[in-house]
């Protein structure tokens, strides 16, 4: 797909040697990456391009939501949302994380994509899937007050030993009231079965335990295990307009490097983000004791997540290298 900002030049590059002058605009997770990979991890910073744009009906609905949308059931569900940004003027961390989970991504998506399971040394395995998403504003036969967020189906195309595996998901909005429903078809067994425990910190499908189920799309599912605190807004260098990573002329071998992706292909820009801290509630269990989200104010995409273990040590760092799509792409 065409890069609308291909002519932009790098403003400067942040490295382990000069990061002190940018420390206030880096997340603890990014600082940890510089410490772990001082010789290879770097961030090329480009001009800020606020490229997010949406149909008029999404903006109109968002204005209405400011007066109609409310949290329900201790924050595990919402009421009054038809489309658009659920809480355009958020007052707490839960409202911000719901904006991420409910953000506009078109009426539907039909994508062929690669899922890469990478090792620290740069070795990786690749799974190619076709995925189809249908989001609730476009599903016309829903009953009033429906709890459905989206329908999802994926089919493995490669490798051959996994080809034909199908996953089907009915994703509710309030997953405390109505847990996620998922099914899998395994061609070797020639049968469909319910997929249990596709939630919380159970391992994500085909991830080699490198990702939890609720870490897909940076965060998904029920928020009930955490206390959500809105820490405010901050300017941070986040991945943005990362068209070079989606160039079809490049292979995964061009992108994957030991410890991180190829820094020559990553683009970072300075943007305002909402900072939300999720702390595990007393009596709850999860492999992540704390998560800090840095959520872009324009798209409501969680751009960076710092993931902490139960000793309050940074364990993993997630970065979403996103792009703006239009229906023709």
mmCIF file of C-alpha atoms in Angstrom:
data_model
loop_
_atom_site.group_PDB
_atom_site.id
_atom_site.type_symbol
_atom_site.label_atom_id
_atom_site.label_comp_id
_atom_site.label_asym_id
_atom_site.label_seq_id
_atom_site.Cartn_x
_atom_site.Cartn_y
_atom_site.Cartn_z
ATOM 1 C CA UNK A 1 0.000 0.000 0.000
ATOM 2 C CA UNK A 2 1.165 3.515 -0.754
ATOM 3 C CA UNK A 3 2.899 5.477 1.979
ATOM 4 C CA UNK A 4 1.413 9.002 1.979
ATOM 5 C CA UNK A 5 4.410 10.253 3.960
ATOM 6 C CA UNK A 6 7.188 8.528 2.043
ATOM 7 C CA UNK A 7 8.967 11.848 1.443
ATOM 8 C CA UNK A 8 9.260 12.615 5.167
ATOM 9 C CA UNK A 9 12.818 12.648 6.450
ATOM 10 C CA UNK A 10 14.057 11.451 9.816
ATOM 11 C CA UNK A 11 14.229 14.361 12.274
ATOM 12 C CA UNK A 12 16.574 12.554 14.663
ATOM 13 C CA UNK A 13 17.337 9.080 15.974
ATOM 14 C CA UNK A 14 17.095 8.152 19.658
ATOM 15 C CA UNK A 15 19.777 5.715 20.779
ATOM 16 C CA UNK A 16 21.097 4.376 24.064
ATOM 17 C CA UNK A 17 23.759 7.100 23.927
ATOM 18 C CA UNK A 18 21.467 10.138 23.616
ATOM 19 C CA UNK A 19 18.223 8.954 25.243
ATOM 20 C CA UNK A 20 18.662 11.130 28.356
ATOM 21 C CA UNK A 21 17.584 14.254 26.476
ATOM 22 C CA UNK A 22 14.345 12.483 25.466
ATOM 23 C CA UNK A 23 13.687 10.530 28.676
ATOM 24 C CA UNK A 24 10.530 12.459 29.605
ATOM 25 C CA UNK A 25 8.937 11.466 26.286
ATOM 26 C CA UNK A 26 9.790 7.760 26.480
ATOM 27 C CA UNK A 27 7.912 5.063 28.361
ATOM 28 C CA UNK A 28 9.584 2.888 31.018
ATOM 29 C CA UNK A 29 9.246 -0.008 28.587
ATOM 30 C CA UNK A 30 11.078 1.860 25.835
ATOM 31 C CA UNK A 31 13.836 2.758 28.295
ATOM 32 C CA UNK A 32 14.056 -0.926 29.222
ATOM 33 C CA UNK A 33 14.483 -1.810 25.541
ATOM 34 C CA UNK A 34 17.419 0.600 25.232
ATOM 35 C CA UNK A 35 18.973 -0.946 28.339
ATOM 36 C CA UNK A 36 18.465 -4.515 27.098
ATOM 37 C CA UNK A 37 19.633 -3.876 23.510
ATOM 38 C CA UNK A 38 21.927 -0.817 23.697
ATOM 39 C CA UNK A 39 23.777 -1.622 20.484
ATOM 40 C CA UNK A 40 20.817 -2.360 18.224
ATOM 41 C CA UNK A 41 17.573 -0.808 19.500
ATOM 42 C CA UNK A 42 16.945 2.719 18.255
ATOM 43 C CA UNK A 43 13.986 4.925 17.379
ATOM 44 C CA UNK A 44 13.888 6.993 14.200
ATOM 45 C CA UNK A 45 11.642 9.996 14.843
ATOM 46 C CA UNK A 46 9.709 11.569 11.969
ATOM 47 C CA UNK A 47 7.443 14.632 11.680
ATOM 48 C CA UNK A 48 4.149 14.231 13.524
ATOM 49 C CA UNK A 49 1.317 13.433 11.118
ATOM 50 C CA UNK A 50 -2.147 13.347 12.669
ATOM 51 C CA UNK A 51 -3.486 11.090 9.939
ATOM 52 C CA UNK A 52 -6.540 9.663 11.717
ATOM 53 C CA UNK A 53 -9.786 10.373 9.859
ATOM 54 C CA UNK A 54 -13.232 8.810 10.003
ATOM 55 C CA UNK A 55 -16.624 8.992 8.262
ATOM 56 C CA UNK A 56 -18.910 11.838 9.307
ATOM 57 C CA UNK A 57 -21.372 9.449 10.950
ATOM 58 C CA UNK A 58 -18.633 8.314 13.352
ATOM 59 C CA UNK A 59 -17.935 11.902 14.420
ATOM 60 C CA UNK A 60 -21.671 12.604 14.772
ATOM 61 C CA UNK A 61 -22.189 9.490 16.891
ATOM 62 C CA UNK A 62 -19.202 10.381 19.069
ATOM 63 C CA UNK A 63 -20.727 13.777 19.878
ATOM 64 C CA UNK A 64 -23.968 12.061 20.895
ATOM 65 C CA UNK A 65 -22.099 9.498 22.992
ATOM 66 C CA UNK A 66 -20.733 12.276 25.196
ATOM 67 C CA UNK A 67 -24.277 12.636 26.568
ATOM 68 C CA UNK A 68 -25.643 9.089 26.314
ATOM 69 C CA UNK A 69 -22.961 6.447 26.922
ATOM 70 C CA UNK A 70 -22.491 5.178 30.470
ATOM 71 C CA UNK A 71 -20.584 2.403 32.214
ATOM 72 C CA UNK A 72 -22.536 -0.499 33.682
ATOM 73 C CA UNK A 73 -21.872 -3.314 36.136
ATOM 74 C CA UNK A 74 -18.813 -1.890 37.782
ATOM 75 C CA UNK A 75 -17.337 -0.943 34.428
ATOM 76 C CA UNK A 76 -17.676 -4.355 32.769
ATOM 77 C CA UNK A 77 -20.246 -3.171 30.233
ATOM 78 C CA UNK A 78 -21.602 -0.022 28.594
ATOM 79 C CA UNK A 79 -24.983 1.415 27.717
ATOM 80 C CA UNK A 80 -26.117 3.920 25.108
ATOM 81 C CA UNK A 81 -23.458 3.359 22.417
ATOM 82 C CA UNK A 82 -24.461 3.193 18.752
ATOM 83 C CA UNK A 83 -21.141 3.886 17.006
ATOM 84 C CA UNK A 84 -18.085 6.099 17.287
ATOM 85 C CA UNK A 85 -16.007 6.897 20.376
ATOM 86 C CA UNK A 86 -17.802 5.627 23.470
ATOM 87 C CA UNK A 87 -16.460 8.299 25.843
ATOM 88 C CA UNK A 88 -15.097 11.270 23.857
ATOM 89 C CA UNK A 89 -14.445 13.136 27.120
ATOM 90 C CA UNK A 90 -13.252 10.311 29.397
ATOM 91 C CA UNK A 91 -13.261 10.824 33.139
ATOM 92 C CA UNK A 92 -11.496 7.664 34.285
ATOM 93 C CA UNK A 93 -9.219 4.859 33.177
ATOM 94 C CA UNK A 94 -12.028 2.417 32.438
ATOM 95 C CA UNK A 95 -13.633 4.832 30.005
ATOM 96 C CA UNK A 96 -10.327 5.227 28.165
ATOM 97 C CA UNK A 97 -9.735 1.463 27.881
ATOM 98 C CA UNK A 98 -13.277 1.007 26.604
ATOM 99 C CA UNK A 99 -12.531 3.634 23.959
ATOM 100 C CA UNK A 100 -9.629 1.446 22.857
ATOM 101 C CA UNK A 101 -11.673 -1.759 22.755
ATOM 102 C CA UNK A 102 -14.632 -0.127 20.970
ATOM 103 C CA UNK A 103 -12.680 2.173 18.648
ATOM 104 C CA UNK A 104 -13.825 2.499 15.053
ATOM 105 C CA UNK A 105 -12.038 0.111 12.681
ATOM 106 C CA UNK A 106 -14.474 0.193 9.801
ATOM 107 C CA UNK A 107 -17.619 -1.892 9.466
ATOM 108 C CA UNK A 108 -15.622 -5.017 8.650
ATOM 109 C CA UNK A 109 -12.124 -6.213 7.789
ATOM 110 C CA UNK A 110 -10.962 -9.068 5.553
ATOM 111 C CA UNK A 111 -7.204 -9.518 5.905
ATOM 112 C CA UNK A 112 -4.528 -12.030 5.013
ATOM 113 C CA UNK A 113 -1.762 -11.605 7.554
ATOM 114 C CA UNK A 114 1.268 -13.223 9.118
ATOM 115 C CA UNK A 115 1.553 -14.154 12.763
ATOM 116 C CA UNK A 116 5.219 -14.392 13.683
ATOM 117 C CA UNK A 117 6.465 -16.222 16.763
ATOM 118 C CA UNK A 118 9.938 -14.753 17.245
ATOM 119 C CA UNK A 119 12.761 -15.934 19.490
ATOM 120 C CA UNK A 120 15.201 -13.566 21.189
ATOM 121 C CA UNK A 121 17.976 -14.684 18.814
ATOM 122 C CA UNK A 122 15.997 -13.626 15.737
ATOM 123 C CA UNK A 123 14.745 -17.073 14.730
ATOM 124 C CA UNK A 124 11.030 -17.158 14.040
ATOM 125 C CA UNK A 125 8.096 -19.246 12.869
ATOM 126 C CA UNK A 126 5.402 -17.828 10.628
ATOM 127 C CA UNK A 127 1.694 -18.630 10.438
ATOM 128 C CA UNK A 128 -0.327 -17.133 7.577
ATOM 129 C CA UNK A 129 -4.035 -16.619 8.196
ATOM 130 C CA UNK A 130 -7.048 -15.117 6.525
ATOM 131 C CA UNK A 131 -9.089 -13.225 9.122
ATOM 132 C CA UNK A 132 -12.547 -11.690 8.815
ATOM 133 C CA UNK A 133 -14.011 -9.252 11.355
ATOM 134 C CA UNK A 134 -17.571 -7.904 11.379
ATOM 135 C CA UNK A 135 -18.136 -5.130 13.927
ATOM 136 C CA UNK A 136 -21.459 -4.446 15.640
ATOM 137 C CA UNK A 137 -22.446 -1.212 13.824
ATOM 138 C CA UNK A 138 -22.526 -3.156 10.535
ATOM 139 C CA UNK A 139 -24.453 -6.218 11.792
ATOM 140 C CA UNK A 140 -27.992 -5.170 10.907
ATOM 141 C CA UNK A 141 -30.049 -8.008 12.410
ATOM 142 C CA UNK A 142 -29.023 -7.476 16.038
ATOM 143 C CA UNK A 143 -31.724 -7.098 18.654
ATOM 144 C CA UNK A 144 -31.955 -3.804 20.518
ATOM 145 C CA UNK A 145 -29.608 -3.845 23.493
ATOM 146 C CA UNK A 146 -27.463 -6.598 21.973
ATOM 147 C CA UNK A 147 -24.247 -7.381 23.839
ATOM 148 C CA UNK A 148 -22.319 -8.307 20.669
ATOM 149 C CA UNK A 149 -19.131 -6.392 19.849
ATOM 150 C CA UNK A 150 -17.917 -8.317 16.790
ATOM 151 C CA UNK A 151 -17.843 -11.626 14.925
ATOM 152 C CA UNK A 152 -14.439 -13.037 14.009
ATOM 153 C CA UNK A 153 -13.267 -15.923 11.852
ATOM 154 C CA UNK A 154 -9.726 -16.951 10.953
ATOM 155 C CA UNK A 155 -8.433 -19.752 8.735
ATOM 156 C CA UNK A 156 -4.816 -20.906 8.704
ATOM 157 C CA UNK A 157 -3.324 -20.978 5.199
ATOM 158 C CA UNK A 158 0.277 -21.896 6.058
ATOM 159 C CA UNK A 159 2.248 -23.858 7.212
ATOM 160 C CA UNK A 160 0.861 -26.987 5.579
ATOM 161 C CA UNK A 161 0.723 -28.931 8.846
ATOM 162 C CA UNK A 162 -1.739 -26.354 10.262
ATOM 163 C CA UNK A 163 -3.559 -25.396 7.055
ATOM 164 C CA UNK A 164 -7.320 -25.544 7.334
ATOM 165 C CA UNK A 165 -7.571 -24.795 11.053
ATOM 166 C CA UNK A 166 -10.488 -22.435 11.622
ATOM 167 C CA UNK A 167 -11.308 -20.294 14.662
ATOM 168 C CA UNK A 168 -14.712 -18.668 15.112
ATOM 169 C CA UNK A 169 -15.388 -16.122 17.869
ATOM 170 C CA UNK A 170 -18.528 -14.329 19.054
ATOM 171 C CA UNK A 171 -17.164 -11.402 21.064
ATOM 172 C CA UNK A 172 -19.524 -9.882 23.666
ATOM 173 C CA UNK A 173 -19.081 -6.391 25.061
ATOM 174 C CA UNK A 174 -19.764 -7.367 28.681
ATOM 175 C CA UNK A 175 -17.791 -10.592 29.121
ATOM 176 C CA UNK A 176 -18.534 -10.884 32.824
ATOM 177 C CA UNK A 177 -22.246 -11.210 32.070
ATOM 178 C CA UNK A 178 -21.708 -13.252 28.891
ATOM 179 C CA UNK A 179 -18.299 -14.940 28.402
ATOM 180 C CA UNK A 180 -16.673 -15.008 24.988
ATOM 181 C CA UNK A 181 -17.809 -17.906 22.807
ATOM 182 C CA UNK A 182 -15.209 -19.537 20.574
ATOM 183 C CA UNK A 183 -15.015 -22.641 18.415
ATOM 184 C CA UNK A 184 -12.183 -24.374 16.556
ATOM 185 C CA UNK A 185 -12.209 -26.676 13.551
ATOM 186 C CA UNK A 186 -9.229 -29.038 13.350
ATOM 187 C CA UNK A 187 -8.939 -30.679 9.909
ATOM 188 C CA UNK A 188 -7.034 -33.657 11.312
ATOM 189 C CA UNK A 189 -9.980 -34.469 13.575
ATOM 190 C CA UNK A 190 -12.645 -33.288 11.127
ATOM 191 C CA UNK A 191 -14.780 -31.853 13.862
ATOM 192 C CA UNK A 192 -15.691 -28.557 15.463
ATOM 193 C CA UNK A 193 -15.212 -28.138 19.198
ATOM 194 C CA UNK A 194 -15.724 -25.352 21.691
ATOM 195 C CA UNK A 195 -12.483 -23.567 22.554
ATOM 196 C CA UNK A 196 -12.427 -23.125 26.349
ATOM 197 C CA UNK A 197 -10.569 -20.476 28.300
ATOM 198 C CA UNK A 198 -9.903 -18.066 25.419
ATOM 199 C CA UNK A 199 -9.648 -15.187 27.878
ATOM 200 C CA UNK A 200 -7.535 -13.433 30.510
ATOM 201 C CA UNK A 201 -4.003 -14.860 30.871
ATOM 202 C CA UNK A 202 -4.627 -18.149 29.135
ATOM 203 C CA UNK A 203 -2.118 -18.468 26.269
ATOM 204 C CA UNK A 204 -3.192 -16.917 22.991
ATOM 205 C CA UNK A 205 -3.685 -19.289 20.079
ATOM 206 C CA UNK A 206 -0.437 -20.369 18.370
ATOM 207 C CA UNK A 207 1.671 -17.958 20.439
ATOM 208 C CA UNK A 208 4.041 -20.386 22.214
ATOM 209 C CA UNK A 209 2.990 -18.743 25.496
ATOM 210 C CA UNK A 210 4.526 -15.437 24.383
ATOM 211 C CA UNK A 211 1.165 -13.683 24.511
ATOM 212 C CA UNK A 212 -1.905 -13.936 26.712
ATOM 213 C CA UNK A 213 -5.417 -14.114 25.278
ATOM 214 C CA UNK A 214 -6.245 -10.648 26.616
ATOM 215 C CA UNK A 215 -3.076 -9.219 25.056
ATOM 216 C CA UNK A 216 -4.389 -9.596 21.507
ATOM 217 C CA UNK A 217 -5.028 -6.146 19.993
ATOM 218 C CA UNK A 218 -2.988 -4.851 22.954
ATOM 219 C CA UNK A 219 -5.981 -5.436 25.265
ATOM 220 C CA UNK A 220 -9.315 -7.152 24.841
ATOM 221 C CA UNK A 221 -11.995 -8.818 26.925
ATOM 222 C CA UNK A 222 -13.295 -8.259 30.426
ATOM 223 C CA UNK A 223 -11.540 -5.541 32.474
ATOM 224 C CA UNK A 224 -12.783 -6.895 35.810
ATOM 225 C CA UNK A 225 -9.465 -8.239 37.173
ATOM 226 C CA UNK A 226 -7.839 -4.792 37.359
ATOM 227 C CA UNK A 227 -8.215 -1.404 38.976
ATOM 228 C CA UNK A 228 -7.967 1.173 36.186
ATOM 229 C CA UNK A 229 -6.387 4.533 36.988
ATOM 230 C CA UNK A 230 -6.256 7.454 34.577
ATOM 231 C CA UNK A 231 -2.824 9.021 35.094
ATOM 232 C CA UNK A 232 -3.418 11.901 32.684
ATOM 233 C CA UNK A 233 -2.007 12.909 29.310
ATOM 234 C CA UNK A 234 1.587 12.910 28.130
ATOM 235 C CA UNK A 235 3.536 13.506 24.933
ATOM 236 C CA UNK A 236 5.329 10.294 23.958
ATOM 237 C CA UNK A 237 7.250 9.011 20.953
ATOM 238 C CA UNK A 238 4.942 6.245 19.732
ATOM 239 C CA UNK A 239 4.838 4.063 16.600
ATOM 240 C CA UNK A 240 2.755 5.849 13.981
ATOM 241 C CA UNK A 241 2.103 5.744 10.227
ATOM 242 C CA UNK A 242 4.250 2.623 10.001
ATOM 243 C CA UNK A 243 3.702 2.041 6.282
ATOM 244 C CA UNK A 244 7.226 0.742 5.673
ATOM 245 C CA UNK A 245 6.439 -2.314 7.793
ATOM 246 C CA UNK A 246 3.419 -3.120 5.592
ATOM 247 C CA UNK A 247 5.268 -2.871 2.277
ATOM 248 C CA UNK A 248 4.425 -6.107 0.439
ATOM 249 C CA UNK A 249 7.831 -6.124 -1.234
ATOM 250 C CA UNK A 250 9.392 -6.891 2.159
ATOM 251 C CA UNK A 251 9.454 -10.286 3.813
ATOM 252 C CA UNK A 252 9.361 -11.094 7.506
ATOM 253 C CA UNK A 253 13.083 -11.783 7.242
ATOM 254 C CA UNK A 254 13.538 -8.073 6.464
ATOM 255 C CA UNK A 255 11.602 -7.116 9.597
ATOM 256 C CA UNK A 256 12.567 -9.582 12.342
ATOM 257 C CA UNK A 257 15.843 -8.971 14.165
ATOM 258 C CA UNK A 258 17.267 -10.449 17.382
ATOM 259 C CA UNK A 259 15.344 -8.923 20.282
ATOM 260 C CA UNK A 260 13.169 -6.505 18.280
ATOM 261 C CA UNK A 261 12.037 -5.508 14.804
ATOM 262 C CA UNK A 262 14.344 -3.830 12.293
ATOM 263 C CA UNK A 263 14.674 -0.217 13.539
ATOM 264 C CA UNK A 264 15.319 0.979 9.981
ATOM 265 C CA UNK A 265 11.699 0.182 9.119
ATOM 266 C CA UNK A 266 9.975 1.519 12.246
ATOM 267 C CA UNK A 267 8.596 5.053 12.360
ATOM 268 C CA UNK A 268 8.013 6.979 15.595
ATOM 269 C CA UNK A 269 6.234 10.302 16.025
ATOM 270 C CA UNK A 270 5.548 12.572 18.995
ATOM 271 C CA UNK A 271 1.859 12.354 19.938
ATOM 272 C CA UNK A 272 -0.323 13.061 22.947
ATOM 273 C CA UNK A 273 -1.481 9.910 24.673
ATOM 274 C CA UNK A 274 -3.775 9.013 27.522
ATOM 275 C CA UNK A 275 -1.840 7.136 30.201
ATOM 276 C CA UNK A 276 -3.835 4.422 31.980
ATOM 277 C CA UNK A 277 -2.459 2.159 34.703
ATOM 278 C CA UNK A 278 -4.148 -1.196 35.350
ATOM 279 C CA UNK A 279 -3.248 -2.781 38.708
ATOM 280 C CA UNK A 280 -4.344 -6.299 39.601
ATOM 281 C CA UNK A 281 -7.114 -6.299 42.214
ATOM 282 C CA UNK A 282 -6.607 -7.976 45.573
ATOM 283 C CA UNK A 283 -7.636 -11.607 45.357
ATOM 284 C CA UNK A 284 -7.346 -11.766 41.555
ATOM 285 C CA UNK A 285 -4.766 -13.803 39.644
ATOM 286 C CA UNK A 286 -3.044 -12.889 36.388
ATOM 287 C CA UNK A 287 0.517 -13.245 35.077
ATOM 288 C CA UNK A 288 0.604 -9.450 34.639
ATOM 289 C CA UNK A 289 0.469 -7.698 37.992
ATOM 290 C CA UNK A 290 0.359 -4.284 36.324
ATOM 291 C CA UNK A 291 -0.072 -2.865 32.856
ATOM 292 C CA UNK A 292 0.520 0.698 31.741
ATOM 293 C CA UNK A 293 -1.220 1.754 28.528
ATOM 294 C CA UNK A 294 -0.237 4.693 26.323
ATOM 295 C CA UNK A 295 -3.311 5.325 24.162
ATOM 296 C CA UNK A 296 -3.254 7.684 21.170
ATOM 297 C CA UNK A 297 -5.737 10.530 21.660
ATOM 298 C CA UNK A 298 -6.771 10.597 17.976
ATOM 299 C CA UNK A 299 -7.367 6.905 17.221
ATOM 300 C CA UNK A 300 -7.835 5.498 20.750
ATOM 301 C CA UNK A 301 -5.390 2.782 19.723
ATOM 302 C CA UNK A 302 -3.243 1.493 22.572
ATOM 303 C CA UNK A 303 0.098 2.327 20.980
ATOM 304 C CA UNK A 304 2.416 1.040 23.717
ATOM 305 C CA UNK A 305 1.891 -1.224 26.717
ATOM 306 C CA UNK A 306 4.407 -1.785 29.489
ATOM 307 C CA UNK A 307 3.666 -5.170 31.066
ATOM 308 C CA UNK A 308 4.840 -5.902 34.623
ATOM 309 C CA UNK A 309 5.117 -9.202 36.455
ATOM 310 C CA UNK A 310 3.801 -9.739 39.980
ATOM 311 C CA UNK A 311 7.072 -8.426 41.448
ATOM 312 C CA UNK A 312 6.428 -5.058 39.750
ATOM 313 C CA UNK A 313 9.266 -5.615 37.262
ATOM 314 C CA UNK A 314 8.863 -4.848 33.552
ATOM 315 C CA UNK A 315 8.511 -8.204 31.830
ATOM 316 C CA UNK A 316 7.316 -7.405 28.318
ATOM 317 C CA UNK A 317 6.760 -4.363 26.122
ATOM 318 C CA UNK A 318 4.118 -4.164 23.406
ATOM 319 C CA UNK A 319 4.140 -1.648 20.559
ATOM 320 C CA UNK A 320 1.412 -1.321 17.921
ATOM 321 C CA UNK A 321 2.916 -0.142 14.630
ATOM 322 C CA UNK A 322 -0.355 1.063 13.130
ATOM 323 C CA UNK A 323 -1.401 2.658 9.843
ATOM 324 C CA UNK A 324 -4.482 4.471 8.583
ATOM 325 C CA UNK A 325 -6.478 2.394 6.085
ATOM 326 C CA UNK A 326 -9.200 3.407 3.681
ATOM 327 C CA UNK A 327 -11.792 1.070 2.103
ATOM 328 C CA UNK A 328 -9.819 0.813 -1.140
ATOM 329 C CA UNK A 329 -6.790 -0.627 0.678
#
